[in-house]
Coordinates of C-alpha atoms and ligand atoms in Angstrom, one line a residue:
X1 CA 0.0 0.0 0.0
X2 CA 1.7 3.1 -1.2
X3 CA 1.9 6.2 1.3
X4 CA 2.0 8.7 -1.2
X5 CA -1.2 9.7 -3.0
X6 CA -2.2 12.6 -5.3
X7 CA -4.1 15.2 -3.7
X8 CA -7.7 15.8 -4.9
X9 CA -8.4 18.9 -6.8
X10 CA -10.1 20.8 -4.2
X11 CA -7.2 20.4 -1.8
X12 CA -4.7 21.3 -4.5
X13 CA -6.6 24.3 -5.3
X14 CA -6.8 25.5 -1.5
X15 CA -3.1 24.9 -1.3
X16 CA -2.4 27.2 -4.5
X17 CA -5.0 29.8 -2.9
X18 CA -2.4 29.8 0.2
X19 CA 0.1 31.5 -2.4
X20 CA -2.2 33.7 -4.4
X21 CA -4.8 34.9 -1.8
X22 CA -3.4 36.5 1.3
X23 CA -6.4 38.8 1.9
X24 CA -9.4 40.3 0.2
X25 CA -7.2 42.9 -1.5
X26 CA -5.3 40.1 -3.4
X27 CA -8.7 38.8 -4.8
X28 CA -9.5 42.5 -5.9
X29 CA -6.3 42.6 -7.6
X30 CA -6.8 39.3 -9.5
X31 CA -10.1 40.1 -10.4
X32 CA -9.6 43.8 -11.7
X33 CA -6.1 42.4 -13.6
X34 CA -8.8 39.9 -15.3
X35 CA -11.1 42.7 -16.2
X36 CA -8.1 44.6 -17.5
X37 CA -7.2 41.9 -19.6
X38 CA -10.6 41.6 -20.9
X39 CA -9.9 45.1 -22.3
X40 CA -12.6 46.6 -20.2
X41 CA -13.1 50.2 -20.1
X42 CA -15.0 50.4 -16.9
X43 CA -14.4 48.6 -13.7
X44 CA -16.5 48.7 -10.6
X45 CA -15.6 47.2 -7.3
X46 CA -17.7 46.8 -4.5
X47 CA -16.6 45.7 -0.9
X48 CA -18.6 44.9 2.4
X49 CA -16.9 44.1 5.7
X50 CA -13.5 45.0 4.3
X51 CA -14.1 42.4 1.5
X52 CA -14.5 39.5 3.9
X53 CA -18.4 39.5 3.5
X54 CA -18.3 40.5 -0.2
X55 CA -16.1 41.3 -3.1
X56 CA -18.0 42.3 -6.2
X57 CA -15.8 43.2 -9.5
X58 CA -17.9 44.1 -12.5
X59 CA -16.4 45.0 -15.9
X60 CA -17.6 45.9 -19.5
X61 CA -14.9 43.7 -21.0
X62 CA -14.8 40.9 -23.9
X63 CA -16.9 38.6 -21.5
X64 CA -16.9 34.7 -22.0
X65 CA -19.3 32.3 -23.3
X66 CA -20.7 29.4 -21.3
X67 CA -17.9 26.8 -22.3
X68 CA -15.1 29.3 -21.3
X69 CA -16.9 30.5 -18.1
X70 CA -17.1 26.9 -17.0
X71 CA -13.3 26.2 -18.0
X72 CA -12.3 29.4 -16.3
X73 CA -12.4 27.7 -12.8
X74 CA -10.3 24.6 -13.7
X75 CA -6.9 25.0 -12.6
X76 CA -4.2 25.6 -15.0
X77 CA -6.9 27.1 -17.5
X78 CA -6.1 30.3 -19.0
X79 CA -6.7 32.0 -22.6
X80 CA -3.6 34.1 -22.2
X81 CA -0.6 31.8 -22.9
X82 CA -0.5 28.3 -24.7
X83 CA 3.1 27.4 -25.1
X84 CA 6.6 27.7 -23.8
X85 CA 7.6 30.7 -26.1
X86 CA 4.5 32.6 -24.8
X87 CA 5.6 32.4 -21.2
X88 CA 8.6 34.6 -21.9
X89 CA 6.9 37.1 -24.1
X90 CA 3.9 38.0 -21.6
X91 CA 1.7 40.9 -22.6
X92 CA -1.2 40.2 -20.3
X93 CA -1.4 40.7 -16.5
X94 CA -2.6 37.3 -15.9
X95 CA -1.2 33.9 -17.4
X96 CA -1.1 31.2 -14.7
X97 CA -4.7 30.3 -14.7
X98 CA -4.7 30.0 -10.9
X99 CA -6.7 33.0 -9.8
X100 CA -10.2 32.0 -10.2
X101 CA -10.1 28.4 -9.1
X102 CA -8.0 29.6 -6.1
X103 CA -10.5 32.3 -5.2
X104 CA -13.5 29.5 -5.8
X105 CA -12.0 27.1 -3.4
X106 CA -11.8 29.4 -0.4
X107 CA -15.0 31.2 -0.9
X108 CA -18.5 31.2 -2.2
X109 CA -18.2 32.4 -5.7
X110 CA -21.0 33.6 -8.3
X111 CA -19.9 34.6 -12.0
X112 CA -22.2 36.4 -14.4
X113 CA -20.5 36.7 -17.6
X114 CA -21.5 37.0 -21.5
X115 CA -19.8 37.8 -24.6
X116 CA -19.7 41.5 -25.2
X117 CA -22.9 43.1 -26.7
X118 CA -24.9 39.4 -26.5
X119 CA -26.8 39.7 -23.4
X120 CA -27.2 36.0 -23.2
X121 CA -24.9 34.9 -20.8
X122 CA -24.2 32.5 -18.0
X123 CA -24.2 32.6 -14.2
X124 CA -22.3 30.2 -12.1
X125 CA -22.3 29.3 -8.6
X126 CA -19.4 27.6 -6.8
X127 CA -18.9 27.2 -3.0
X128 CA -15.8 26.0 -1.8
X129 CA -14.6 24.8 -5.2
X130 CA -17.9 22.8 -5.9
X131 CA -20.1 23.6 -8.6
X132 CA -23.6 24.3 -7.2
X133 CA -25.7 25.8 -10.1
X134 CA -25.4 27.3 -13.5
X135 CA -28.2 29.3 -15.2
X136 CA -28.7 31.5 -18.0
X137 CA -28.3 35.4 -17.4
X138 CA -28.8 38.4 -19.7
X139 CA -25.5 39.9 -19.1
X140 CA -22.7 41.5 -21.1
X141 CA -19.3 41.6 -19.7
X142 CA -18.5 40.0 -16.5
X143 CA -19.1 40.5 -12.9
X144 CA -17.6 38.3 -10.3
X145 CA -18.9 38.2 -6.8
X146 CA -17.0 36.7 -3.9
X147 CA -18.6 36.0 -0.5
X148 CA -17.5 34.8 2.9
X149 CA -13.7 34.7 2.3
X150 CA -12.1 31.6 4.1
X151 CA -15.3 30.4 5.5
X152 CA -14.1 26.8 4.9
X153 CA -10.5 27.5 5.9
X154 CA -11.0 29.1 9.6
X155 CA -7.4 29.0 10.2
X156 CA -6.7 31.4 7.6
X157 CA -9.9 33.9 8.4
X158 CA -7.9 34.2 11.8
X159 CA -5.2 36.3 9.8
X160 CA -7.7 38.8 8.5
X161 CA -7.5 42.2 10.1
X162 CA -10.3 44.7 10.7
X163 CA -12.5 45.8 8.1
X164 CA -10.9 49.2 8.2
X165 CA -7.3 47.7 7.5
X166 CA -8.6 45.3 4.7
X167 CA -10.3 48.3 3.1
X168 CA -7.1 50.2 3.3
X169 CA -5.5 47.4 1.4
X170 CA -8.0 47.0 -1.3
X171 CA -8.1 51.0 -1.8
X172 CA -4.1 50.6 -2.4
X173 CA -4.4 47.8 -4.8
X174 CA -7.0 49.9 -7.0
X175 CA -4.8 52.9 -6.6
X176 CA -1.8 50.9 -8.3
X177 CA -4.1 49.4 -10.9
X178 CA -5.6 52.8 -11.8
X179 CA -2.3 54.7 -11.9
X180 CA -0.9 52.4 -14.5
X181 CA -4.3 52.1 -16.6
X182 CA -5.6 55.6 -16.6
X183 CA -7.8 54.9 -19.8
X184 CA -10.0 52.7 -17.6
X185 CA -12.6 54.1 -15.2
X186 CA -12.3 52.8 -11.7
X187 CA -14.8 53.0 -8.8
X188 CA -15.0 51.5 -5.4
X189 CA -18.0 51.2 -3.2
X190 CA -16.8 50.3 0.3
X191 CA -19.4 49.6 2.9
X192 CA -22.1 51.2 0.7
X193 CA -20.1 54.4 0.6
X194 CA -18.6 55.6 -2.6
X195 CA -15.0 55.6 -1.7
X196 CA -13.2 56.2 -5.2
X197 CA -14.4 57.5 -8.4
X198 CA -12.0 57.8 -11.3
X199 CA -13.4 58.5 -14.5
X200 CA -11.3 57.6 -17.6
X201 CA -8.3 60.0 -18.0
X202 CA -6.4 61.3 -20.8
X203 CA -3.1 60.3 -19.4
X204 CA -1.2 59.4 -16.3
X205 CA -0.9 63.2 -15.1
X206 CA -4.6 63.5 -15.3
X207 CA -5.0 60.2 -13.3
X208 CA -2.8 61.3 -10.6
X209 CA -4.7 64.7 -10.5
X210 CA -7.7 62.7 -9.9
X211 CA -6.5 60.8 -7.2
X212 CA -4.3 63.4 -5.3
X213 CA -5.6 66.7 -6.4
X214 CA -4.2 69.3 -8.8
X215 CA -2.0 71.0 -6.2
X216 CA 0.1 67.7 -5.8
X217 CA 1.2 67.6 -9.4
X218 CA 3.0 70.8 -9.1
X219 CA 5.4 69.3 -6.7
X220 CA 6.5 66.6 -9.4
X221 CA 9.0 66.6 -12.0
X222 CA 8.1 64.8 -15.3
X223 CA 10.6 62.6 -17.1
X224 CA 10.4 60.9 -20.3
X225 CA 13.2 58.9 -21.8
X226 CA 14.1 56.0 -24.2
X227 CA 16.8 53.8 -25.1
X228 CA 17.1 50.7 -27.1
X229 CA 15.5 48.5 -24.7
X230 CA 13.7 50.4 -22.0
X231 CA 11.3 53.4 -22.0
X232 CA 10.8 55.5 -18.9
X233 CA 8.1 57.8 -17.7
X234 CA 8.4 58.9 -14.3
X235 CA 7.0 61.8 -12.3
X236 CA 9.1 62.0 -9.1
X237 CA 9.5 64.8 -6.2
X238 CA 11.2 68.1 -7.0
X239 CA 13.8 69.6 -4.7
X240 CA 11.1 71.1 -2.5
X241 CA 8.8 68.3 -2.0
X242 CA 10.3 65.5 0.2
X243 CA 8.2 63.6 2.5
X244 CA 8.7 61.8 5.8
X245 CA 7.6 58.5 4.9
X246 CA 7.9 56.1 2.1
X247 CA 4.2 56.5 1.0
X248 CA 3.0 57.2 -2.5
X249 CA 6.0 55.4 -4.0
X250 CA 5.1 53.4 -7.1
X251 CA 6.7 51.3 -9.5
X252 CA 5.3 49.6 -12.6
X253 CA 6.9 47.3 -15.0
X254 CA 4.9 47.0 -18.2
X255 CA 1.9 48.5 -16.5
X256 CA 2.2 46.0 -13.6
X257 CA 2.7 47.2 -10.1
X258 CA 5.9 45.6 -8.8
X259 CA 8.2 46.1 -5.8
X260 CA 11.8 46.4 -6.8
X261 CA 14.6 47.4 -4.2
X262 CA 17.1 48.1 -7.1
X263 CA 14.8 50.5 -9.0
X264 CA 13.8 52.3 -5.9
X265 CA 17.3 52.7 -4.9
X266 CA 18.1 54.1 -8.2
X267 CA 15.5 56.7 -7.7
X268 CA 16.8 57.7 -3.9
X269 CA 20.3 57.7 -5.5
X270 CA 19.3 60.5 -8.0
X271 CA 18.9 62.7 -5.0
X272 CA 21.9 62.5 -3.4
X273 CA 23.1 65.6 -2.2
X274 CA 19.9 67.2 -2.4
X275 CA 17.7 65.3 -0.3
X276 CA 18.2 65.3 3.6
X277 CA 18.9 61.7 5.1
X278 CA 15.7 61.0 6.5
X279 CA 13.5 62.5 3.9
X280 CA 11.6 60.6 1.1
X281 CA 10.6 61.6 -2.4
X282 CA 7.2 60.8 -4.0
X283 CA 7.7 58.8 -7.2
X284 CA 5.7 57.2 -9.9
X285 CA 8.1 55.1 -12.2
X286 CA 6.6 53.5 -15.2
X287 CA 8.9 51.2 -17.2
X288 CA 8.3 49.6 -20.4
X289 CA 10.7 46.7 -21.0
X290 CA 10.7 44.0 -23.9
X291 CA 8.8 41.2 -22.5
X292 CA 11.7 39.0 -23.5
X293 CA 13.8 40.9 -20.9
X294 CA 11.7 40.5 -18.1
X295 CA 10.6 37.3 -16.1
X296 CA 7.0 37.9 -14.3
X297 CA 7.0 34.3 -13.4
X298 CA 8.8 34.8 -10.0
X299 CA 6.1 35.4 -7.5
X300 CA 2.7 33.6 -7.4
X301 CA 1.0 37.1 -6.9
X302 CA 3.4 38.6 -9.5
X303 CA 4.5 41.4 -7.3
X304 CA 8.2 40.9 -8.1
X305 CA 10.1 40.5 -11.2
X306 CA 13.5 39.3 -12.7
X307 CA 15.0 41.6 -14.9
X308 CA 17.3 40.3 -17.4
X309 CA 19.5 43.6 -17.4
X310 CA 19.2 45.0 -14.0
X311 CA 22.3 47.1 -13.8
X312 CA 22.1 48.7 -16.9
X313 CA 18.1 49.5 -16.0
X314 CA 19.5 51.1 -12.6
X315 CA 22.1 53.1 -14.5
X316 CA 19.4 54.2 -17.0
X317 CA 16.9 55.3 -14.4
X318 CA 19.5 56.7 -12.0
X319 CA 21.1 59.0 -14.8
X320 CA 17.7 60.4 -16.4
X321 CA 16.5 61.2 -13.0
X322 CA 19.7 62.8 -11.9
X323 CA 19.8 64.9 -14.9
X324 CA 16.0 66.0 -14.6
X325 CA 16.6 66.6 -10.8
X326 CA 19.8 68.6 -11.3
X327 CA 18.0 70.9 -14.1
X328 CA 14.9 71.4 -11.9
X329 CA 17.5 72.4 -9.1
X330 CA 19.3 75.0 -11.5
X331 CA 16.1 76.6 -12.4
X332 CA 15.2 76.7 -8.6
X333 CA 18.3 78.4 -7.6
X334 CA 17.9 80.7 -10.3
X335 CA 14.6 81.6 -9.2
X336 CA 15.7 82.0 -5.8
X337 CA 15.4 85.4 -4.8
X338 CA 15.0 87.1 -1.4
X339 CA 12.0 89.4 -0.2
X340 CA 12.3 93.4 -0.8
X341 CA 12.6 94.1 2.8
X342 CA 15.6 91.6 2.9
X343 CA 17.4 93.5 0.1
X344 CA 16.9 96.6 1.8
X345 CA 18.0 95.1 5.0
X346 CA 21.2 94.2 3.5
X347 CA 21.8 97.4 1.8
X348 CA 21.2 99.7 4.7
X349 CA 23.6 97.7 7.2
X350 CA 27.2 97.9 6.7
X351 CA 27.7 94.3 5.8
X352 CA 29.4 93.6 2.5
X353 CA 29.1 90.6 0.6
X354 CA 31.4 90.1 -2.4
X355 CA 31.3 87.0 -4.5
X356 CA 34.1 85.9 -6.9
X357 CA 33.2 85.4 -10.3
X358 CA 29.4 85.7 -10.3
X359 CA 26.5 88.0 -11.2
X360 CA 24.2 86.6 -8.7
X361 CA 24.8 89.9 -6.2
X362 CA 22.8 91.7 -9.0
X363 CA 19.8 89.4 -8.8
X364 CA 19.9 89.2 -5.2
X365 CA 22.0 88.6 -2.2
X366 CA 21.7 84.9 -2.4
X367 CA 25.1 82.9 -2.4
X368 CA 24.8 79.7 -4.2
X369 CA 26.7 76.6 -2.4
X370 CA 28.9 76.2 -5.4
X371 CA 30.3 79.8 -5.3
X372 CA 33.4 81.0 -3.6
X373 CA 32.6 83.2 -0.6
X374 CA 34.7 86.0 0.3
X375 CA 33.8 88.2 3.4
X376 CA 34.8 90.8 5.8
X377 CA 35.2 89.5 9.3
X378 CA 32.8 92.0 10.7
X379 CA 29.5 90.3 9.0
X380 CA 27.5 89.2 11.7
X381 CA 25.5 86.6 9.6
X382 CA 26.5 84.7 6.4
X383 CA 24.6 82.5 4.4
X384 CA 26.0 79.5 3.4
X385 CA 24.1 77.9 0.7
X386 CA 20.4 78.0 1.6
X387 CA 20.5 76.1 4.8
X388 CA 23.5 77.2 6.8
X389 CA 24.1 80.7 8.7
X390 CA 27.2 81.5 10.1
X391 CA 27.4 84.0 12.9
X392 CA 30.1 85.2 15.2
X393 CA 29.5 86.0 18.8
X394 CA 29.9 84.5 22.3
X395 CA 33.5 84.0 21.8
X396 CA 33.5 81.8 18.7
X397 CA 31.7 80.9 15.5
X398 CA 28.2 79.4 15.6
X399 CA 26.9 77.7 12.3
X400 CA 23.2 77.4 12.6
X401 CA 21.2 75.1 10.4
X402 CA 18.0 77.5 10.2
X403 CA 15.7 75.0 9.0
X404 CA 16.3 72.6 11.9
X405 CA 16.3 75.4 14.4
X406 CA 12.8 76.4 12.9
X407 CA 11.7 73.0 13.3
X408 CA 12.6 72.8 16.9
X409 CA 11.0 76.1 17.5
X410 CA 7.6 75.1 15.8
X411 CA 7.7 71.4 17.2
X412 CA 7.5 72.8 20.9
X413 CA 5.1 75.4 19.9
X414 CA 2.7 72.9 18.5
X415 CA 3.1 70.7 21.3
X416 CA 2.7 73.3 24.0
X417 CA -0.4 74.8 22.1
X418 CA 1.7 78.1 21.9
X419 CA 1.0 78.4 18.1
X420 CA -0.4 81.7 17.1
X421 CA -3.8 81.4 15.2
X422 CA -5.3 84.0 13.5
X423 CA -8.7 82.0 13.8
X424 CA -10.4 80.7 10.8
X425 CA -9.1 81.1 7.4
X426 CA -11.0 83.6 5.4
X427 CA -10.8 81.0 2.4
X428 CA -10.9 77.6 3.9
X429 CA -8.8 75.2 1.8
X430 CA -10.3 72.3 0.1
X431 CA -7.8 69.6 -0.5
X432 CA -8.2 66.3 -2.3
X433 CA -6.4 63.3 -0.9
X434 CA -6.0 59.7 -1.8
X435 CA -8.8 57.7 -0.4
X436 CA -6.8 56.1 2.2
X437 CA -5.2 59.2 3.6
X438 CA -8.6 60.8 3.6
X439 CA -10.2 58.3 5.8
X440 CA -7.6 58.3 8.4
X441 CA -7.2 62.1 8.7
X442 CA -11.0 62.2 9.3
X443 CA -10.9 59.4 11.9
X444 CA -8.2 61.5 13.7
X445 CA -9.6 65.1 13.3
X446 CA -9.7 65.5 17.2
X447 CA -5.9 64.8 17.8
X448 CA -5.0 66.7 14.7
X449 CA -7.0 69.8 16.1
X450 CA -4.9 69.9 19.3
X451 CA -1.8 70.6 16.6
X452 CA -3.8 73.7 15.4
X453 CA -5.3 72.1 12.2
X454 CA -8.9 72.2 12.2
X455 CA -10.5 69.7 9.5
X456 CA -13.9 69.1 8.4
X457 CA -15.2 66.5 6.1
X458 CA -16.1 67.8 2.4
X459 CA -16.9 64.4 1.1
X460 CA -15.4 62.7 -2.3
X461 CA -12.1 62.4 -0.5
X462 CA -11.6 66.1 0.0
X463 CA -11.0 67.7 3.4
X464 CA -11.7 71.4 4.3
X465 CA -9.0 73.2 6.2
X466 CA -10.7 75.6 8.4
X467 CA -7.8 76.8 10.4
X468 CA -3.8 76.3 10.6
X469 CA -1.2 77.9 12.7
X470 CA 0.0 81.0 11.4
X471 CA 3.5 79.5 11.2
X472 CA 2.1 77.1 8.6
X473 CA 0.6 79.7 6.3
X474 CA 2.8 79.4 3.5
X475 CA 3.3 75.6 3.7
X476 CA 2.2 73.0 1.6
X477 CA -0.9 71.8 3.3
X478 CA -1.6 68.7 0.8
X479 CA 2.0 67.6 1.8
X480 CA 1.4 68.1 5.4
X481 CA -1.8 66.4 5.7
X482 CA -0.4 63.5 3.7
X483 CA 2.4 63.2 6.2
X484 CA 0.2 63.2 9.2
X485 CA -1.7 60.5 7.6
X486 CA 1.4 58.7 7.2
X487 CA 2.2 59.2 10.8
X488 CA -1.2 58.2 12.0
X489 CA -1.0 54.9 10.0
X490 CA 2.5 54.3 11.5
X491 CA 0.8 54.4 14.8
X492 CA 3.2 55.2 18.1
X493 CA 6.9 54.6 17.5
X494 CA 9.2 54.0 20.3
X495 CA 9.7 56.7 23.0
X496 CA 7.3 59.2 21.5
X497 CA 3.9 59.9 21.9
X498 CA 1.7 60.0 18.6
X499 CA 1.0 63.6 19.1
X500 CA 4.8 64.4 19.2
X501 CA 5.3 62.2 16.1
X502 CA 2.7 64.4 14.3
X503 CA 4.1 67.6 15.8
X504 CA 7.4 66.7 14.4
X505 CA 6.3 65.8 10.7
X506 CA 4.3 69.1 10.7
X507 CA 7.2 71.1 12.1
X508 CA 9.3 69.8 9.3
X509 CA 7.1 71.3 6.7
X510 CA 7.1 74.6 8.1
X511 CA 10.7 74.6 7.3
X512 CA 11.3 72.6 4.3
X513 CA 9.6 75.1 2.0
X514 CA 11.8 77.9 3.3
X515 CA 12.9 79.3 0.1
X516 CA 13.2 82.6 1.9
X517 CA 16.2 84.3 3.2
X518 CA 15.7 85.8 6.6
X519 CA 15.9 89.3 7.3
X520 CA 18.0 89.9 10.6
X521 CA 15.4 90.6 12.5
X522 CA 13.7 87.4 11.6
X523 CA 17.0 85.6 12.2
X524 CA 17.3 87.2 15.6
X525 CA 13.7 86.3 16.7
X526 CA 14.4 82.6 15.5
X527 CA 17.5 82.3 17.6
X528 CA 15.8 83.9 20.7
X529 CA 12.7 81.5 20.2
X530 CA 15.4 78.7 19.7
X531 CA 17.0 79.5 23.0
X532 CA 13.8 79.4 24.9
X533 CA 13.1 75.6 23.7
X534 CA 13.6 72.8 26.1
X535 CA 16.3 71.4 23.5
X536 CA 17.8 74.0 21.5
X537 CA 20.5 72.1 20.2
X538 CA 18.5 69.4 18.4
X539 CA 15.8 69.5 15.9
X540 CA 12.8 67.0 16.3
X541 CA 14.6 64.2 14.7
X542 CA 17.6 64.5 16.5
X543 CA 19.5 66.5 14.2
X544 CA 21.7 69.5 15.4
X545 CA 20.3 72.8 15.1
X546 CA 23.6 74.5 15.6
X547 CA 27.1 74.0 16.0
X548 CA 29.5 76.0 18.1
X549 CA 33.4 76.4 17.7
X550 CA 34.9 78.4 20.4
X551 CA 38.2 80.3 19.8
X552 CA 39.8 77.7 21.8
X553 CA 38.3 75.0 19.4
X554 CA 39.3 77.1 16.2
X555 CA 42.7 77.2 17.7
X556 CA 43.0 73.7 18.0
X557 CA 41.6 73.0 14.4
X558 CA 44.4 75.1 13.1
X559 CA 46.9 73.4 15.2
X560 CA 48.0 76.6 16.9
X561 CA 47.5 74.7 20.5
Ligands
ADP601 P1 -5.4 34.0 -15.8 O1 -5.9 35.3 -15.8 O2 -4.0 33.7 -15.3 O3 -5.4 33.5 -17.1 P2 -7.6 33.3 -14.2 O4 -7.9 32.1 -13.3 O5 -7.7 34.6 -13.6 O6 -6.1 33.1 -15.0 O7 -8.6 33.4 -15.3 C1 -8.9 32.4 -16.1 C2 -9.4 32.8 -17.5 O8 -10.7 33.2 -17.3 C3 -8.7 33.9 -18.1 O9 -7.5 33.4 -18.8 C4 -9.7 34.7 -18.7 O10 -10.0 33.8 -20.3 C5 -11.1 34.3 -18.2 N1 -11.6 35.2 -17.4 C6 -11.2 35.7 -16.1 N2 -11.7 36.9 -15.8 C7 -12.4 37.5 -16.8 C8 -13.1 38.8 -17.2 N3 -13.2 39.6 -16.2 N4 -13.4 38.8 -18.7 C9 -13.4 37.9 -19.6 N5 -12.4 36.8 -19.3 C10 -12.2 36.4 -18.1
MG602 MG1 -6.1 36.4 -13.8

């Protein structure tokens, strides 16, 4: 009697389901990808109880006839590839023929499908992998209804999270598919509420604006590049749009959302020397690669890929992004001008700045990091680049990172409720946000209010900002809210309350956009305010705000002692 036996189909499918279906969002992904492969132009998603009770994905695609509809639930049944060669020339999102049988083995599925335009389709009911019923149904396109996920695998059901968290993952999944398929309309109705509504868009930029609002796009640089093998389209942070988390970073290869550490690294590396160490860019990277040079058959959920020429793709992305960022940066530096009162302040004082080999002085008193600086020793403040200010006094030289100093001051003011509020904004801001960020902000309006930012729900993934601390008047509210949302979803991090974490994120924004040169008065009051804080020497992230060299230190540095 042999001990080894071949497992029955239902059990085999359950095992396969373990790899493909981790949570409701995995089902949403598979079903949407099937709808995309079926050339749909509209995809509607409906979920209930975070997708645990119900997921319904409906499309207006090609549909299936009766025979195909029944075959679709067989394992390894696919219309997308048929031979060896196809496996290395994949042009569809699906190809494994595993999704439908896997889903059907761990839930109660009802499929409605009919060839496009025919209106004489079929409905099929399957429960835990067993065919229950087939009927005629007057449909065109396809609708798949998935109920009671993991009803027959309680061990897996236990791993599911709250409805809220599962919805979060579903929104994330739809966002990714929507970003790489702007020509398709997507809607999500979660818990009977319209949660996403993205009409067909003319291009990726418009799709991004639909998701993030119009302001968001202003903080991005657009890059298009091509070489023999690869086409790149990217939208990435400009040099004044860094965030405090890795949220909103996307990579697509041949319109498929993927995770790829090497490509991420190539993007980060492009910001070297421009982006502070603990900051993160927002990016949308779309790569088109010859399907023969990329293997998608690596991960059961197709999240990862193997690239034939990883290094050259790394270099390609890195060099193109770096050029674009540098170019944008040059424009930005050229635009860098100081406010009129700062000019008069400079002119009226007896300070003199002279720059070697540059016309910058005529344009304003900004001193670029690249320019050599000569100065008289009596100057009380000298700007070194747009971050550092050197000043003498107290028997030595102090170098101040004025952004860090500002962060410390605002951080403590926010926490202690010492912010100045000129009351409600005359023109409350409307800010559109990605659905996930919107939801988490609304749930936490009260804690956010204690930090001086008063929000209201405007519906349609839009919040109204009714009041903000005066200190944040010029800041990018969209960026701040997005960072607050990231902080909230991260929760409490070690050694610091949630409120402190949020205050640090907000404080950060009040200074990143500090494109302006401070007047002498402003600088004095900044230093005065810094002196009054509990920890004047460190910004809320632990970086120094100022470094002091006494005469003694200088003597040592110059080896005079
Ligand atoms: P795969 O997508 O890897 O081929 P699936 O199990 O997801 O495998 O689907 C099996 C087959 O069912 C597909 O190859 C396709 O022919 C058909 N199918 C699935 N969903 C749809 C849909 N929404 N519209 C039309 N055909 C579909
Ligand atoms: Mg599929």
